[in-house]
């Protein structure tokens, strides 16, 4: 039976707000929703199906009797409160990076590795936003012939860094138009999250390790460069992949066209068609610019765009809950 009692931890953030919207859109009856955020939001109200719901501080968290708790408030908050959900027998779906790499915690994209969720022990992790759209796009090809190498460059929107960064981009854009300098408006930043000792950024490591875990390919060769771009919503990813066997482009087009959760755009002539401006607010992962690499056998290139707040975060989390509880 579909879940009917849920909590959102981080309900006032960009992902939490999107999650509330998605839950409103779902047809199944949700008769209880509890909202939690930081102490700053204590006492605020958010609307759910036109009814005001009070936001409580996570310090006063009470999850007893719920089916599922969506953790959307960062890794530290998840580390602190996910154990509480598990102790109360409430399924925790965690959007943070806190537990993703733990061997006994499933990391799930329902269109790609749904069966991984079967072995959960009260906690399922939602992958990083970029990883979700990457694996959704390449898995149908991987099923035709094993992908042995991936080279990925990301163009990640500012909403991926949360509400404060979204606001900062708007302010900085105005300042920039007045002639002041800005690090994020009309600029790119090559590197996301913290810098690691070997010159990679942590966001890049997340995409590598999570892709390997979801595809169950621990030695998959993956190279990633993550870039923050001054786009409000929807991440774009340029993908080069190499398969074990040569593939006909028509076969790849066929599987991408039929894959659940994907929208394949064959015609590359309209450059706006697979772009953040079009894909923002959509549920599917959009794939375009599919072509054979001219420089190497078995190489292929594609362009993948998805809404980081929906499929990259809130929607995937809801789909995980639906995988466990059903939709009716
Ligand atoms: N944004 C994306 O595209 C995206 C994609 C995938 C994963 N994620 C992950 O999803 C999570 C939320 O991201 P976001 O973009 O929604 O961030 P955000 O807009 O900055 O919102 C953060 C939320 O967490 C709450 N929060 C902060 N500190 C807290 C604390 N100590 N206790 C309880 N709640 C606290 C905030 O409450 P207040 O309003 O009270 O401050 C707010 O509701 C993060 O783990 C992020 O890495 C985000």
mmCIF file with all atom_site columns, N, CA, C and O in Angstrom, residues 150-186:
data_model
loop_
_atom_site.group_PDB
_atom_site.id
_atom_site.type_symbol
_atom_site.label_atom_id
_atom_site.label_alt_id
_atom_site.label_comp_id
_atom_site.label_asym_id
_atom_site.label_entity_id
_atom_site.label_seq_id
_atom_site.pdbx_PDB_ins_code
_atom_site.Cartn_x
_atom_site.Cartn_y
_atom_site.Cartn_z
_atom_site.occupancy
_atom_site.B_iso_or_equiv
_atom_site.pdbx_formal_charge
_atom_site.auth_seq_id
_atom_site.auth_comp_id
_atom_site.auth_asym_id
_atom_site.auth_atom_id
_atom_site.pdbx_PDB_model_num
ATOM 1   N N  . UNK A 1 150 ? 34.086 6.169  -19.208 1.00 0.00 ? 150 UNK A N  1
ATOM 2   C CA . UNK A 1 150 ? 33.208 7.347  -19.214 1.00 0.00 ? 150 UNK A CA 1
ATOM 3   C C  . UNK A 1 150 ? 34.056 8.590  -18.966 1.00 0.00 ? 150 UNK A C  1
ATOM 4   O O  . UNK A 1 150 ? 34.862 8.597  -18.031 1.00 0.00 ? 150 UNK A O  1
ATOM 5   N N  . UNK A 1 151 ? 33.881 9.605  -19.786 1.00 0.00 ? 151 UNK A N  1
ATOM 6   C CA . UNK A 1 151 ? 34.503 10.904 -19.506 1.00 0.00 ? 151 UNK A CA 1
ATOM 7   C C  . UNK A 1 151 ? 33.368 11.924 -19.488 1.00 0.00 ? 151 UNK A C  1
ATOM 8   O O  . UNK A 1 151 ? 32.630 12.064 -20.469 1.00 0.00 ? 151 UNK A O  1
ATOM 9   N N  . UNK A 1 152 ? 33.239 12.596 -18.367 1.00 0.00 ? 152 UNK A N  1
ATOM 10  C CA . UNK A 1 152 ? 32.058 13.408 -18.118 1.00 0.00 ? 152 UNK A CA 1
ATOM 11  C C  . UNK A 1 152 ? 32.461 14.823 -17.720 1.00 0.00 ? 152 UNK A C  1
ATOM 12  O O  . UNK A 1 152 ? 33.358 15.009 -16.894 1.00 0.00 ? 152 UNK A O  1
ATOM 13  N N  . UNK A 1 153 ? 31.796 15.819 -18.316 1.00 0.00 ? 153 UNK A N  1
ATOM 14  C CA . UNK A 1 153 ? 31.937 17.198 -17.833 1.00 0.00 ? 153 UNK A CA 1
ATOM 15  C C  . UNK A 1 153 ? 30.553 17.697 -17.480 1.00 0.00 ? 153 UNK A C  1
ATOM 16  O O  . UNK A 1 153 ? 29.604 17.506 -18.250 1.00 0.00 ? 153 UNK A O  1
ATOM 17  N N  . UNK A 1 154 ? 30.437 18.338 -16.319 1.00 0.00 ? 154 UNK A N  1
ATOM 18  C CA . UNK A 1 154 ? 29.111 18.765 -15.884 1.00 0.00 ? 154 UNK A CA 1
ATOM 19  C C  . UNK A 1 154 ? 28.975 20.281 -15.966 1.00 0.00 ? 154 UNK A C  1
ATOM 20  O O  . UNK A 1 154 ? 29.965 21.015 -15.889 1.00 0.00 ? 154 UNK A O  1
ATOM 21  N N  . UNK A 1 155 ? 27.739 20.715 -16.116 1.00 0.00 ? 155 UNK A N  1
ATOM 22  C CA . UNK A 1 155 ? 27.395 22.137 -16.165 1.00 0.00 ? 155 UNK A CA 1
ATOM 23  C C  . UNK A 1 155 ? 26.258 22.287 -15.160 1.00 0.00 ? 155 UNK A C  1
ATOM 24  O O  . UNK A 1 155 ? 25.086 22.177 -15.509 1.00 0.00 ? 155 UNK A O  1
ATOM 25  N N  . UNK A 1 156 ? 26.617 22.471 -13.879 1.00 0.00 ? 156 UNK A N  1
ATOM 26  C CA . UNK A 1 156 ? 25.634 22.337 -12.811 1.00 0.00 ? 156 UNK A CA 1
ATOM 27  C C  . UNK A 1 156 ? 25.046 23.683 -12.384 1.00 0.00 ? 156 UNK A C  1
ATOM 28  O O  . UNK A 1 156 ? 25.793 24.639 -12.119 1.00 0.00 ? 156 UNK A O  1
ATOM 29  N N  . UNK A 1 157 ? 23.735 23.699 -12.294 1.00 0.00 ? 157 UNK A N  1
ATOM 30  C CA . UNK A 1 157 ? 23.040 24.951 -11.981 1.00 0.00 ? 157 UNK A CA 1
ATOM 31  C C  . UNK A 1 157 ? 23.264 25.337 -10.521 1.00 0.00 ? 157 UNK A C  1
ATOM 32  O O  . UNK A 1 157 ? 23.624 24.512 -9.677  1.00 0.00 ? 157 UNK A O  1
ATOM 33  N N  . UNK A 1 158 ? 22.959 26.580 -10.227 1.00 0.00 ? 158 UNK A N  1
ATOM 34  C CA . UNK A 1 158 ? 23.220 27.122 -8.891  1.00 0.00 ? 158 UNK A CA 1
ATOM 35  C C  . UNK A 1 158 ? 22.263 26.544 -7.844  1.00 0.00 ? 158 UNK A C  1
ATOM 36  O O  . UNK A 1 158 ? 22.609 26.457 -6.657  1.00 0.00 ? 158 UNK A O  1
ATOM 37  N N  . UNK A 1 159 ? 21.094 26.098 -8.268  1.00 0.00 ? 159 UNK A N  1
ATOM 38  C CA . UNK A 1 159 ? 20.158 25.530 -7.283  1.00 0.00 ? 159 UNK A CA 1
ATOM 39  C C  . UNK A 1 159 ? 20.709 24.244 -6.677  1.00 0.00 ? 159 UNK A C  1
ATOM 40  O O  . UNK A 1 159 ? 20.273 23.832 -5.593  1.00 0.00 ? 159 UNK A O  1
ATOM 41  N N  . UNK A 1 160 ? 21.679 23.638 -7.344  1.00 0.00 ? 160 UNK A N  1
ATOM 42  C CA . UNK A 1 160 ? 22.330 22.455 -6.785  1.00 0.00 ? 160 UNK A CA 1
ATOM 43  C C  . UNK A 1 160 ? 23.066 22.772 -5.487  1.00 0.00 ? 160 UNK A C  1
ATOM 44  O O  . UNK A 1 160 ? 23.369 21.876 -4.702  1.00 0.00 ? 160 UNK A O  1
ATOM 45  N N  . UNK A 1 161 ? 23.351 24.044 -5.264  1.00 0.00 ? 161 UNK A N  1
ATOM 46  C CA . UNK A 1 161 ? 24.065 24.438 -4.040  1.00 0.00 ? 161 UNK A CA 1
ATOM 47  C C  . UNK A 1 161 ? 23.114 24.993 -2.988  1.00 0.00 ? 161 UNK A C  1
ATOM 48  O O  . UNK A 1 161 ? 23.554 25.503 -1.959  1.00 0.00 ? 161 UNK A O  1
ATOM 49  N N  . UNK A 1 162 ? 21.799 24.919 -3.236  1.00 0.00 ? 162 UNK A N  1
ATOM 50  C CA . UNK A 1 162 ? 20.831 25.308 -2.210  1.00 0.00 ? 162 UNK A CA 1
ATOM 51  C C  . UNK A 1 162 ? 20.314 26.738 -2.350  1.00 0.00 ? 162 UNK A C  1
ATOM 52  O O  . UNK A 1 162 ? 20.763 27.514 -3.195  1.00 0.00 ? 162 UNK A O  1
ATOM 53  N N  . UNK A 1 163 ? 19.392 27.041 -1.454  1.00 0.00 ? 163 UNK A N  1
ATOM 54  C CA . UNK A 1 163 ? 18.630 28.299 -1.505  1.00 0.00 ? 163 UNK A CA 1
ATOM 55  C C  . UNK A 1 163 ? 19.523 29.540 -1.403  1.00 0.00 ? 163 UNK A C  1
ATOM 56  O O  . UNK A 1 163 ? 19.342 30.513 -2.126  1.00 0.00 ? 163 UNK A O  1
ATOM 57  N N  . UNK A 1 164 ? 20.522 29.503 -0.517  1.00 0.00 ? 164 UNK A N  1
ATOM 58  C CA . UNK A 1 164 ? 21.346 30.700 -0.335  1.00 0.00 ? 164 UNK A CA 1
ATOM 59  C C  . UNK A 1 164 ? 22.121 31.025 -1.609  1.00 0.00 ? 164 UNK A C  1
ATOM 60  O O  . UNK A 1 164 ? 22.284 32.192 -1.977  1.00 0.00 ? 164 UNK A O  1
ATOM 61  N N  . UNK A 1 165 ? 22.599 29.980 -2.286  1.00 0.00 ? 165 UNK A N  1
ATOM 62  C CA . UNK A 1 165 ? 23.357 30.204 -3.516  1.00 0.00 ? 165 UNK A CA 1
ATOM 63  C C  . UNK A 1 165 ? 22.461 30.712 -4.637  1.00 0.00 ? 165 UNK A C  1
ATOM 64  O O  . UNK A 1 165 ? 22.872 31.541 -5.460  1.00 0.00 ? 165 UNK A O  1
ATOM 65  N N  . UNK A 1 166 ? 21.240 30.192 -4.676  1.00 0.00 ? 166 UNK A N  1
ATOM 66  C CA . UNK A 1 166 ? 20.247 30.684 -5.665  1.00 0.00 ? 166 UNK A CA 1
ATOM 67  C C  . UNK A 1 166 ? 20.067 32.190 -5.472  1.00 0.00 ? 166 UNK A C  1
ATOM 68  O O  . UNK A 1 166 ? 20.175 32.972 -6.418  1.00 0.00 ? 166 UNK A O  1
ATOM 69  N N  . UNK A 1 167 ? 19.816 32.600 -4.202  1.00 0.00 ? 167 UNK A N  1
ATOM 70  C CA . UNK A 1 167 ? 19.605 34.024 -3.915  1.00 0.00 ? 167 UNK A CA 1
ATOM 71  C C  . UNK A 1 167 ? 20.855 34.835 -4.267  1.00 0.00 ? 167 UNK A C  1
ATOM 72  O O  . UNK A 1 167 ? 20.774 35.934 -4.807  1.00 0.00 ? 167 UNK A O  1
ATOM 73  N N  . UNK A 1 168 ? 22.003 34.253 -3.966  1.00 0.00 ? 168 UNK A N  1
ATOM 74  C CA . UNK A 1 168 ? 23.266 34.950 -4.219  1.00 0.00 ? 168 UNK A CA 1
ATOM 75  C C  . UNK A 1 168 ? 23.459 35.194 -5.720  1.00 0.00 ? 168 UNK A C  1
ATOM 76  O O  . UNK A 1 168 ? 23.885 36.273 -6.127  1.00 0.00 ? 168 UNK A O  1
ATOM 77  N N  . UNK A 1 169 ? 23.102 34.220 -6.542  1.00 0.00 ? 169 UNK A N  1
ATOM 78  C CA . UNK A 1 169 ? 23.260 34.411 -7.995  1.00 0.00 ? 169 UNK A CA 1
ATOM 79  C C  . UNK A 1 169 ? 22.381 35.564 -8.480  1.00 0.00 ? 169 UNK A C  1
ATOM 80  O O  . UNK A 1 169 ? 22.821 36.394 -9.295  1.00 0.00 ? 169 UNK A O  1
ATOM 81  N N  . UNK A 1 170 ? 21.162 35.638 -7.961  1.00 0.00 ? 170 UNK A N  1
ATOM 82  C CA . UNK A 1 170 ? 20.271 36.723 -8.392  1.00 0.00 ? 170 UNK A CA 1
ATOM 83  C C  . UNK A 1 170 ? 20.849 38.085 -7.986  1.00 0.00 ? 170 UNK A C  1
ATOM 84  O O  . UNK A 1 170 ? 20.904 39.014 -8.786  1.00 0.00 ? 170 UNK A O  1
ATOM 85  N N  . UNK A 1 171 ? 21.314 38.161 -6.738  1.00 0.00 ? 171 UNK A N  1
ATOM 86  C CA . UNK A 1 171 ? 21.889 39.431 -6.249  1.00 0.00 ? 171 UNK A CA 1
ATOM 87  C C  . UNK A 1 171 ? 23.148 39.793 -7.037  1.00 0.00 ? 171 UNK A C  1
ATOM 88  O O  . UNK A 1 171 ? 23.351 40.931 -7.452  1.00 0.00 ? 171 UNK A O  1
ATOM 89  N N  . UNK A 1 172 ? 23.993 38.773 -7.226  1.00 0.00 ? 172 UNK A N  1
ATOM 90  C CA . UNK A 1 172 ? 25.272 39.012 -7.925  1.00 0.00 ? 172 UNK A CA 1
ATOM 91  C C  . UNK A 1 172 ? 25.039 39.400 -9.386  1.00 0.00 ? 172 UNK A C  1
ATOM 92  O O  . UNK A 1 172 ? 25.819 40.154 -9.958  1.00 0.00 ? 172 UNK A O  1
ATOM 93  N N  . UNK A 1 173 ? 23.991 38.856 -9.973  1.00 0.00 ? 173 UNK A N  1
ATOM 94  C CA . UNK A 1 173 ? 23.705 39.196 -11.373 1.00 0.00 ? 173 UNK A CA 1
ATOM 95  C C  . UNK A 1 173 ? 23.336 40.675 -11.475 1.00 0.00 ? 173 UNK A C  1
ATOM 96  O O  . UNK A 1 173 ? 23.824 41.386 -12.363 1.00 0.00 ? 173 UNK A O  1
ATOM 97  N N  . UNK A 1 174 ? 22.511 41.126 -10.531 1.00 0.00 ? 174 UNK A N  1
ATOM 98  C CA . UNK A 1 174 ? 22.145 42.550 -10.523 1.00 0.00 ? 174 UNK A CA 1
ATOM 99  C C  . UNK A 1 174 ? 23.392 43.425 -10.335 1.00 0.00 ? 174 UNK A C  1
ATOM 100 O O  . UNK A 1 174 ? 23.598 44.408 -11.027 1.00 0.00 ? 174 UNK A O  1
ATOM 101 N N  . UNK A 1 175 ? 24.242 43.008 -9.380  1.00 0.00 ? 175 UNK A N  1
ATOM 102 C CA . UNK A 1 175 ? 25.470 43.791 -9.119  1.00 0.00 ? 175 UNK A CA 1
ATOM 103 C C  . UNK A 1 175 ? 26.360 43.814 -10.357 1.00 0.00 ? 175 UNK A C  1
ATOM 104 O O  . UNK A 1 175 ? 26.941 44.830 -10.726 1.00 0.00 ? 175 UNK A O  1
ATOM 105 N N  . UNK A 1 176 ? 26.432 42.663 -10.990 1.00 0.00 ? 176 UNK A N  1
ATOM 106 C CA . UNK A 1 176 ? 27.287 42.528 -12.158 1.00 0.00 ? 176 UNK A CA 1
ATOM 107 C C  . UNK A 1 176 ? 26.815 43.440 -13.289 1.00 0.00 ? 176 UNK A C  1
ATOM 108 O O  . UNK A 1 176 ? 27.616 44.051 -14.002 1.00 0.00 ? 176 UNK A O  1
ATOM 109 N N  . UNK A 1 177 ? 25.489 43.521 -13.427 1.00 0.00 ? 177 UNK A N  1
ATOM 110 C CA . UNK A 1 177 ? 24.932 44.385 -14.472 1.00 0.00 ? 177 UNK A CA 1
ATOM 111 C C  . UNK A 1 177 ? 25.204 45.855 -14.174 1.00 0.00 ? 177 UNK A C  1
ATOM 112 O O  . UNK A 1 177 ? 25.210 46.692 -15.071 1.00 0.00 ? 177 UNK A O  1
ATOM 113 N N  . UNK A 1 178 ? 25.465 46.136 -12.891 1.00 0.00 ? 178 UNK A N  1
ATOM 114 C CA . UNK A 1 178 ? 25.824 47.522 -12.517 1.00 0.00 ? 178 UNK A CA 1
ATOM 115 C C  . UNK A 1 178 ? 27.330 47.750 -12.630 1.00 0.00 ? 178 UNK A C  1
ATOM 116 O O  . UNK A 1 178 ? 27.845 48.788 -12.250 1.00 0.00 ? 178 UNK A O  1
ATOM 117 N N  . UNK A 1 179 ? 28.046 46.716 -13.096 1.00 0.00 ? 179 UNK A N  1
ATOM 118 C CA . UNK A 1 179 ? 29.475 46.884 -13.341 1.00 0.00 ? 179 UNK A CA 1
ATOM 119 C C  . UNK A 1 179 ? 30.377 46.347 -12.252 1.00 0.00 ? 179 UNK A C  1
ATOM 120 O O  . UNK A 1 179 ? 31.600 46.442 -12.336 1.00 0.00 ? 179 UNK A O  1
ATOM 121 N N  . UNK A 1 180 ? 29.781 45.766 -11.193 1.00 0.00 ? 180 UNK A N  1
ATOM 122 C CA . UNK A 1 180 ? 30.624 45.219 -10.116 1.00 0.00 ? 180 UNK A CA 1
ATOM 123 C C  . UNK A 1 180 ? 31.086 43.804 -10.505 1.00 0.00 ? 180 UNK A C  1
ATOM 124 O O  . UNK A 1 180 ? 30.416 43.117 -11.269 1.00 0.00 ? 180 UNK A O  1
ATOM 125 N N  . UNK A 1 181 ? 32.214 43.396 -9.946  1.00 0.00 ? 181 UNK A N  1
ATOM 126 C CA . UNK A 1 181 ? 32.718 42.055 -10.305 1.00 0.00 ? 181 UNK A CA 1
ATOM 127 C C  . UNK A 1 181 ? 31.966 40.979 -9.512  1.00 0.00 ? 181 UNK A C  1
ATOM 128 O O  . UNK A 1 181 ? 31.456 41.233 -8.422  1.00 0.00 ? 181 UNK A O  1
ATOM 129 N N  . UNK A 1 182 ? 31.908 39.786 -10.088 1.00 0.00 ? 182 UNK A N  1
ATOM 130 C CA . UNK A 1 182 ? 31.201 38.696 -9.424  1.00 0.00 ? 182 UNK A CA 1
ATOM 131 C C  . UNK A 1 182 ? 31.883 37.378 -9.752  1.00 0.00 ? 182 UNK A C  1
ATOM 132 O O  . UNK A 1 182 ? 32.380 37.179 -10.856 1.00 0.00 ? 182 UNK A O  1
ATOM 133 N N  . UNK A 1 183 ? 31.879 36.475 -8.754  1.00 0.00 ? 183 UNK A N  1
ATOM 134 C CA . UNK A 1 183 ? 32.494 35.167 -9.009  1.00 0.00 ? 183 UNK A CA 1
ATOM 135 C C  . UNK A 1 183 ? 31.524 34.199 -9.664  1.00 0.00 ? 183 UNK A C  1
ATOM 136 O O  . UNK A 1 183 ? 31.923 33.237 -10.293 1.00 0.00 ? 183 UNK A O  1
ATOM 137 N N  . UNK A 1 184 ? 30.227 34.452 -9.474  1.00 0.00 ? 184 UNK A N  1
ATOM 138 C CA . UNK A 1 184 ? 29.289 33.465 -10.030 1.00 0.00 ? 184 UNK A CA 1
ATOM 139 C C  . UNK A 1 184 ? 28.425 33.987 -11.174 1.00 0.00 ? 184 UNK A C  1
ATOM 140 O O  . UNK A 1 184 ? 28.057 33.220 -12.047 1.00 0.00 ? 184 UNK A O  1
ATOM 141 N N  . UNK A 1 185 ? 28.106 35.288 -11.162 1.00 0.00 ? 185 UNK A N  1
ATOM 142 C CA . UNK A 1 185 ? 27.282 35.805 -12.255 1.00 0.00 ? 185 UNK A CA 1
ATOM 143 C C  . UNK A 1 185 ? 28.127 35.907 -13.520 1.00 0.00 ? 185 UNK A C  1
ATOM 144 O O  . UNK A 1 185 ? 29.275 36.351 -13.463 1.00 0.00 ? 185 UNK A O  1
ATOM 145 N N  . UNK A 1 186 ? 27.598 35.492 -14.641 1.00 0.00 ? 186 UNK A N  1
ATOM 146 C CA . UNK A 1 186 ? 28.297 35.553 -15.933 1.00 0.00 ? 186 UNK A CA 1
ATOM 147 C C  . UNK A 1 186 ? 29.683 34.919 -15.858 1.00 0.00 ? 186 UNK A C  1
ATOM 148 O O  . UNK A 1 186 ? 30.648 35.410 -16.420 1.00 0.00 ? 186 UNK A O  1
#
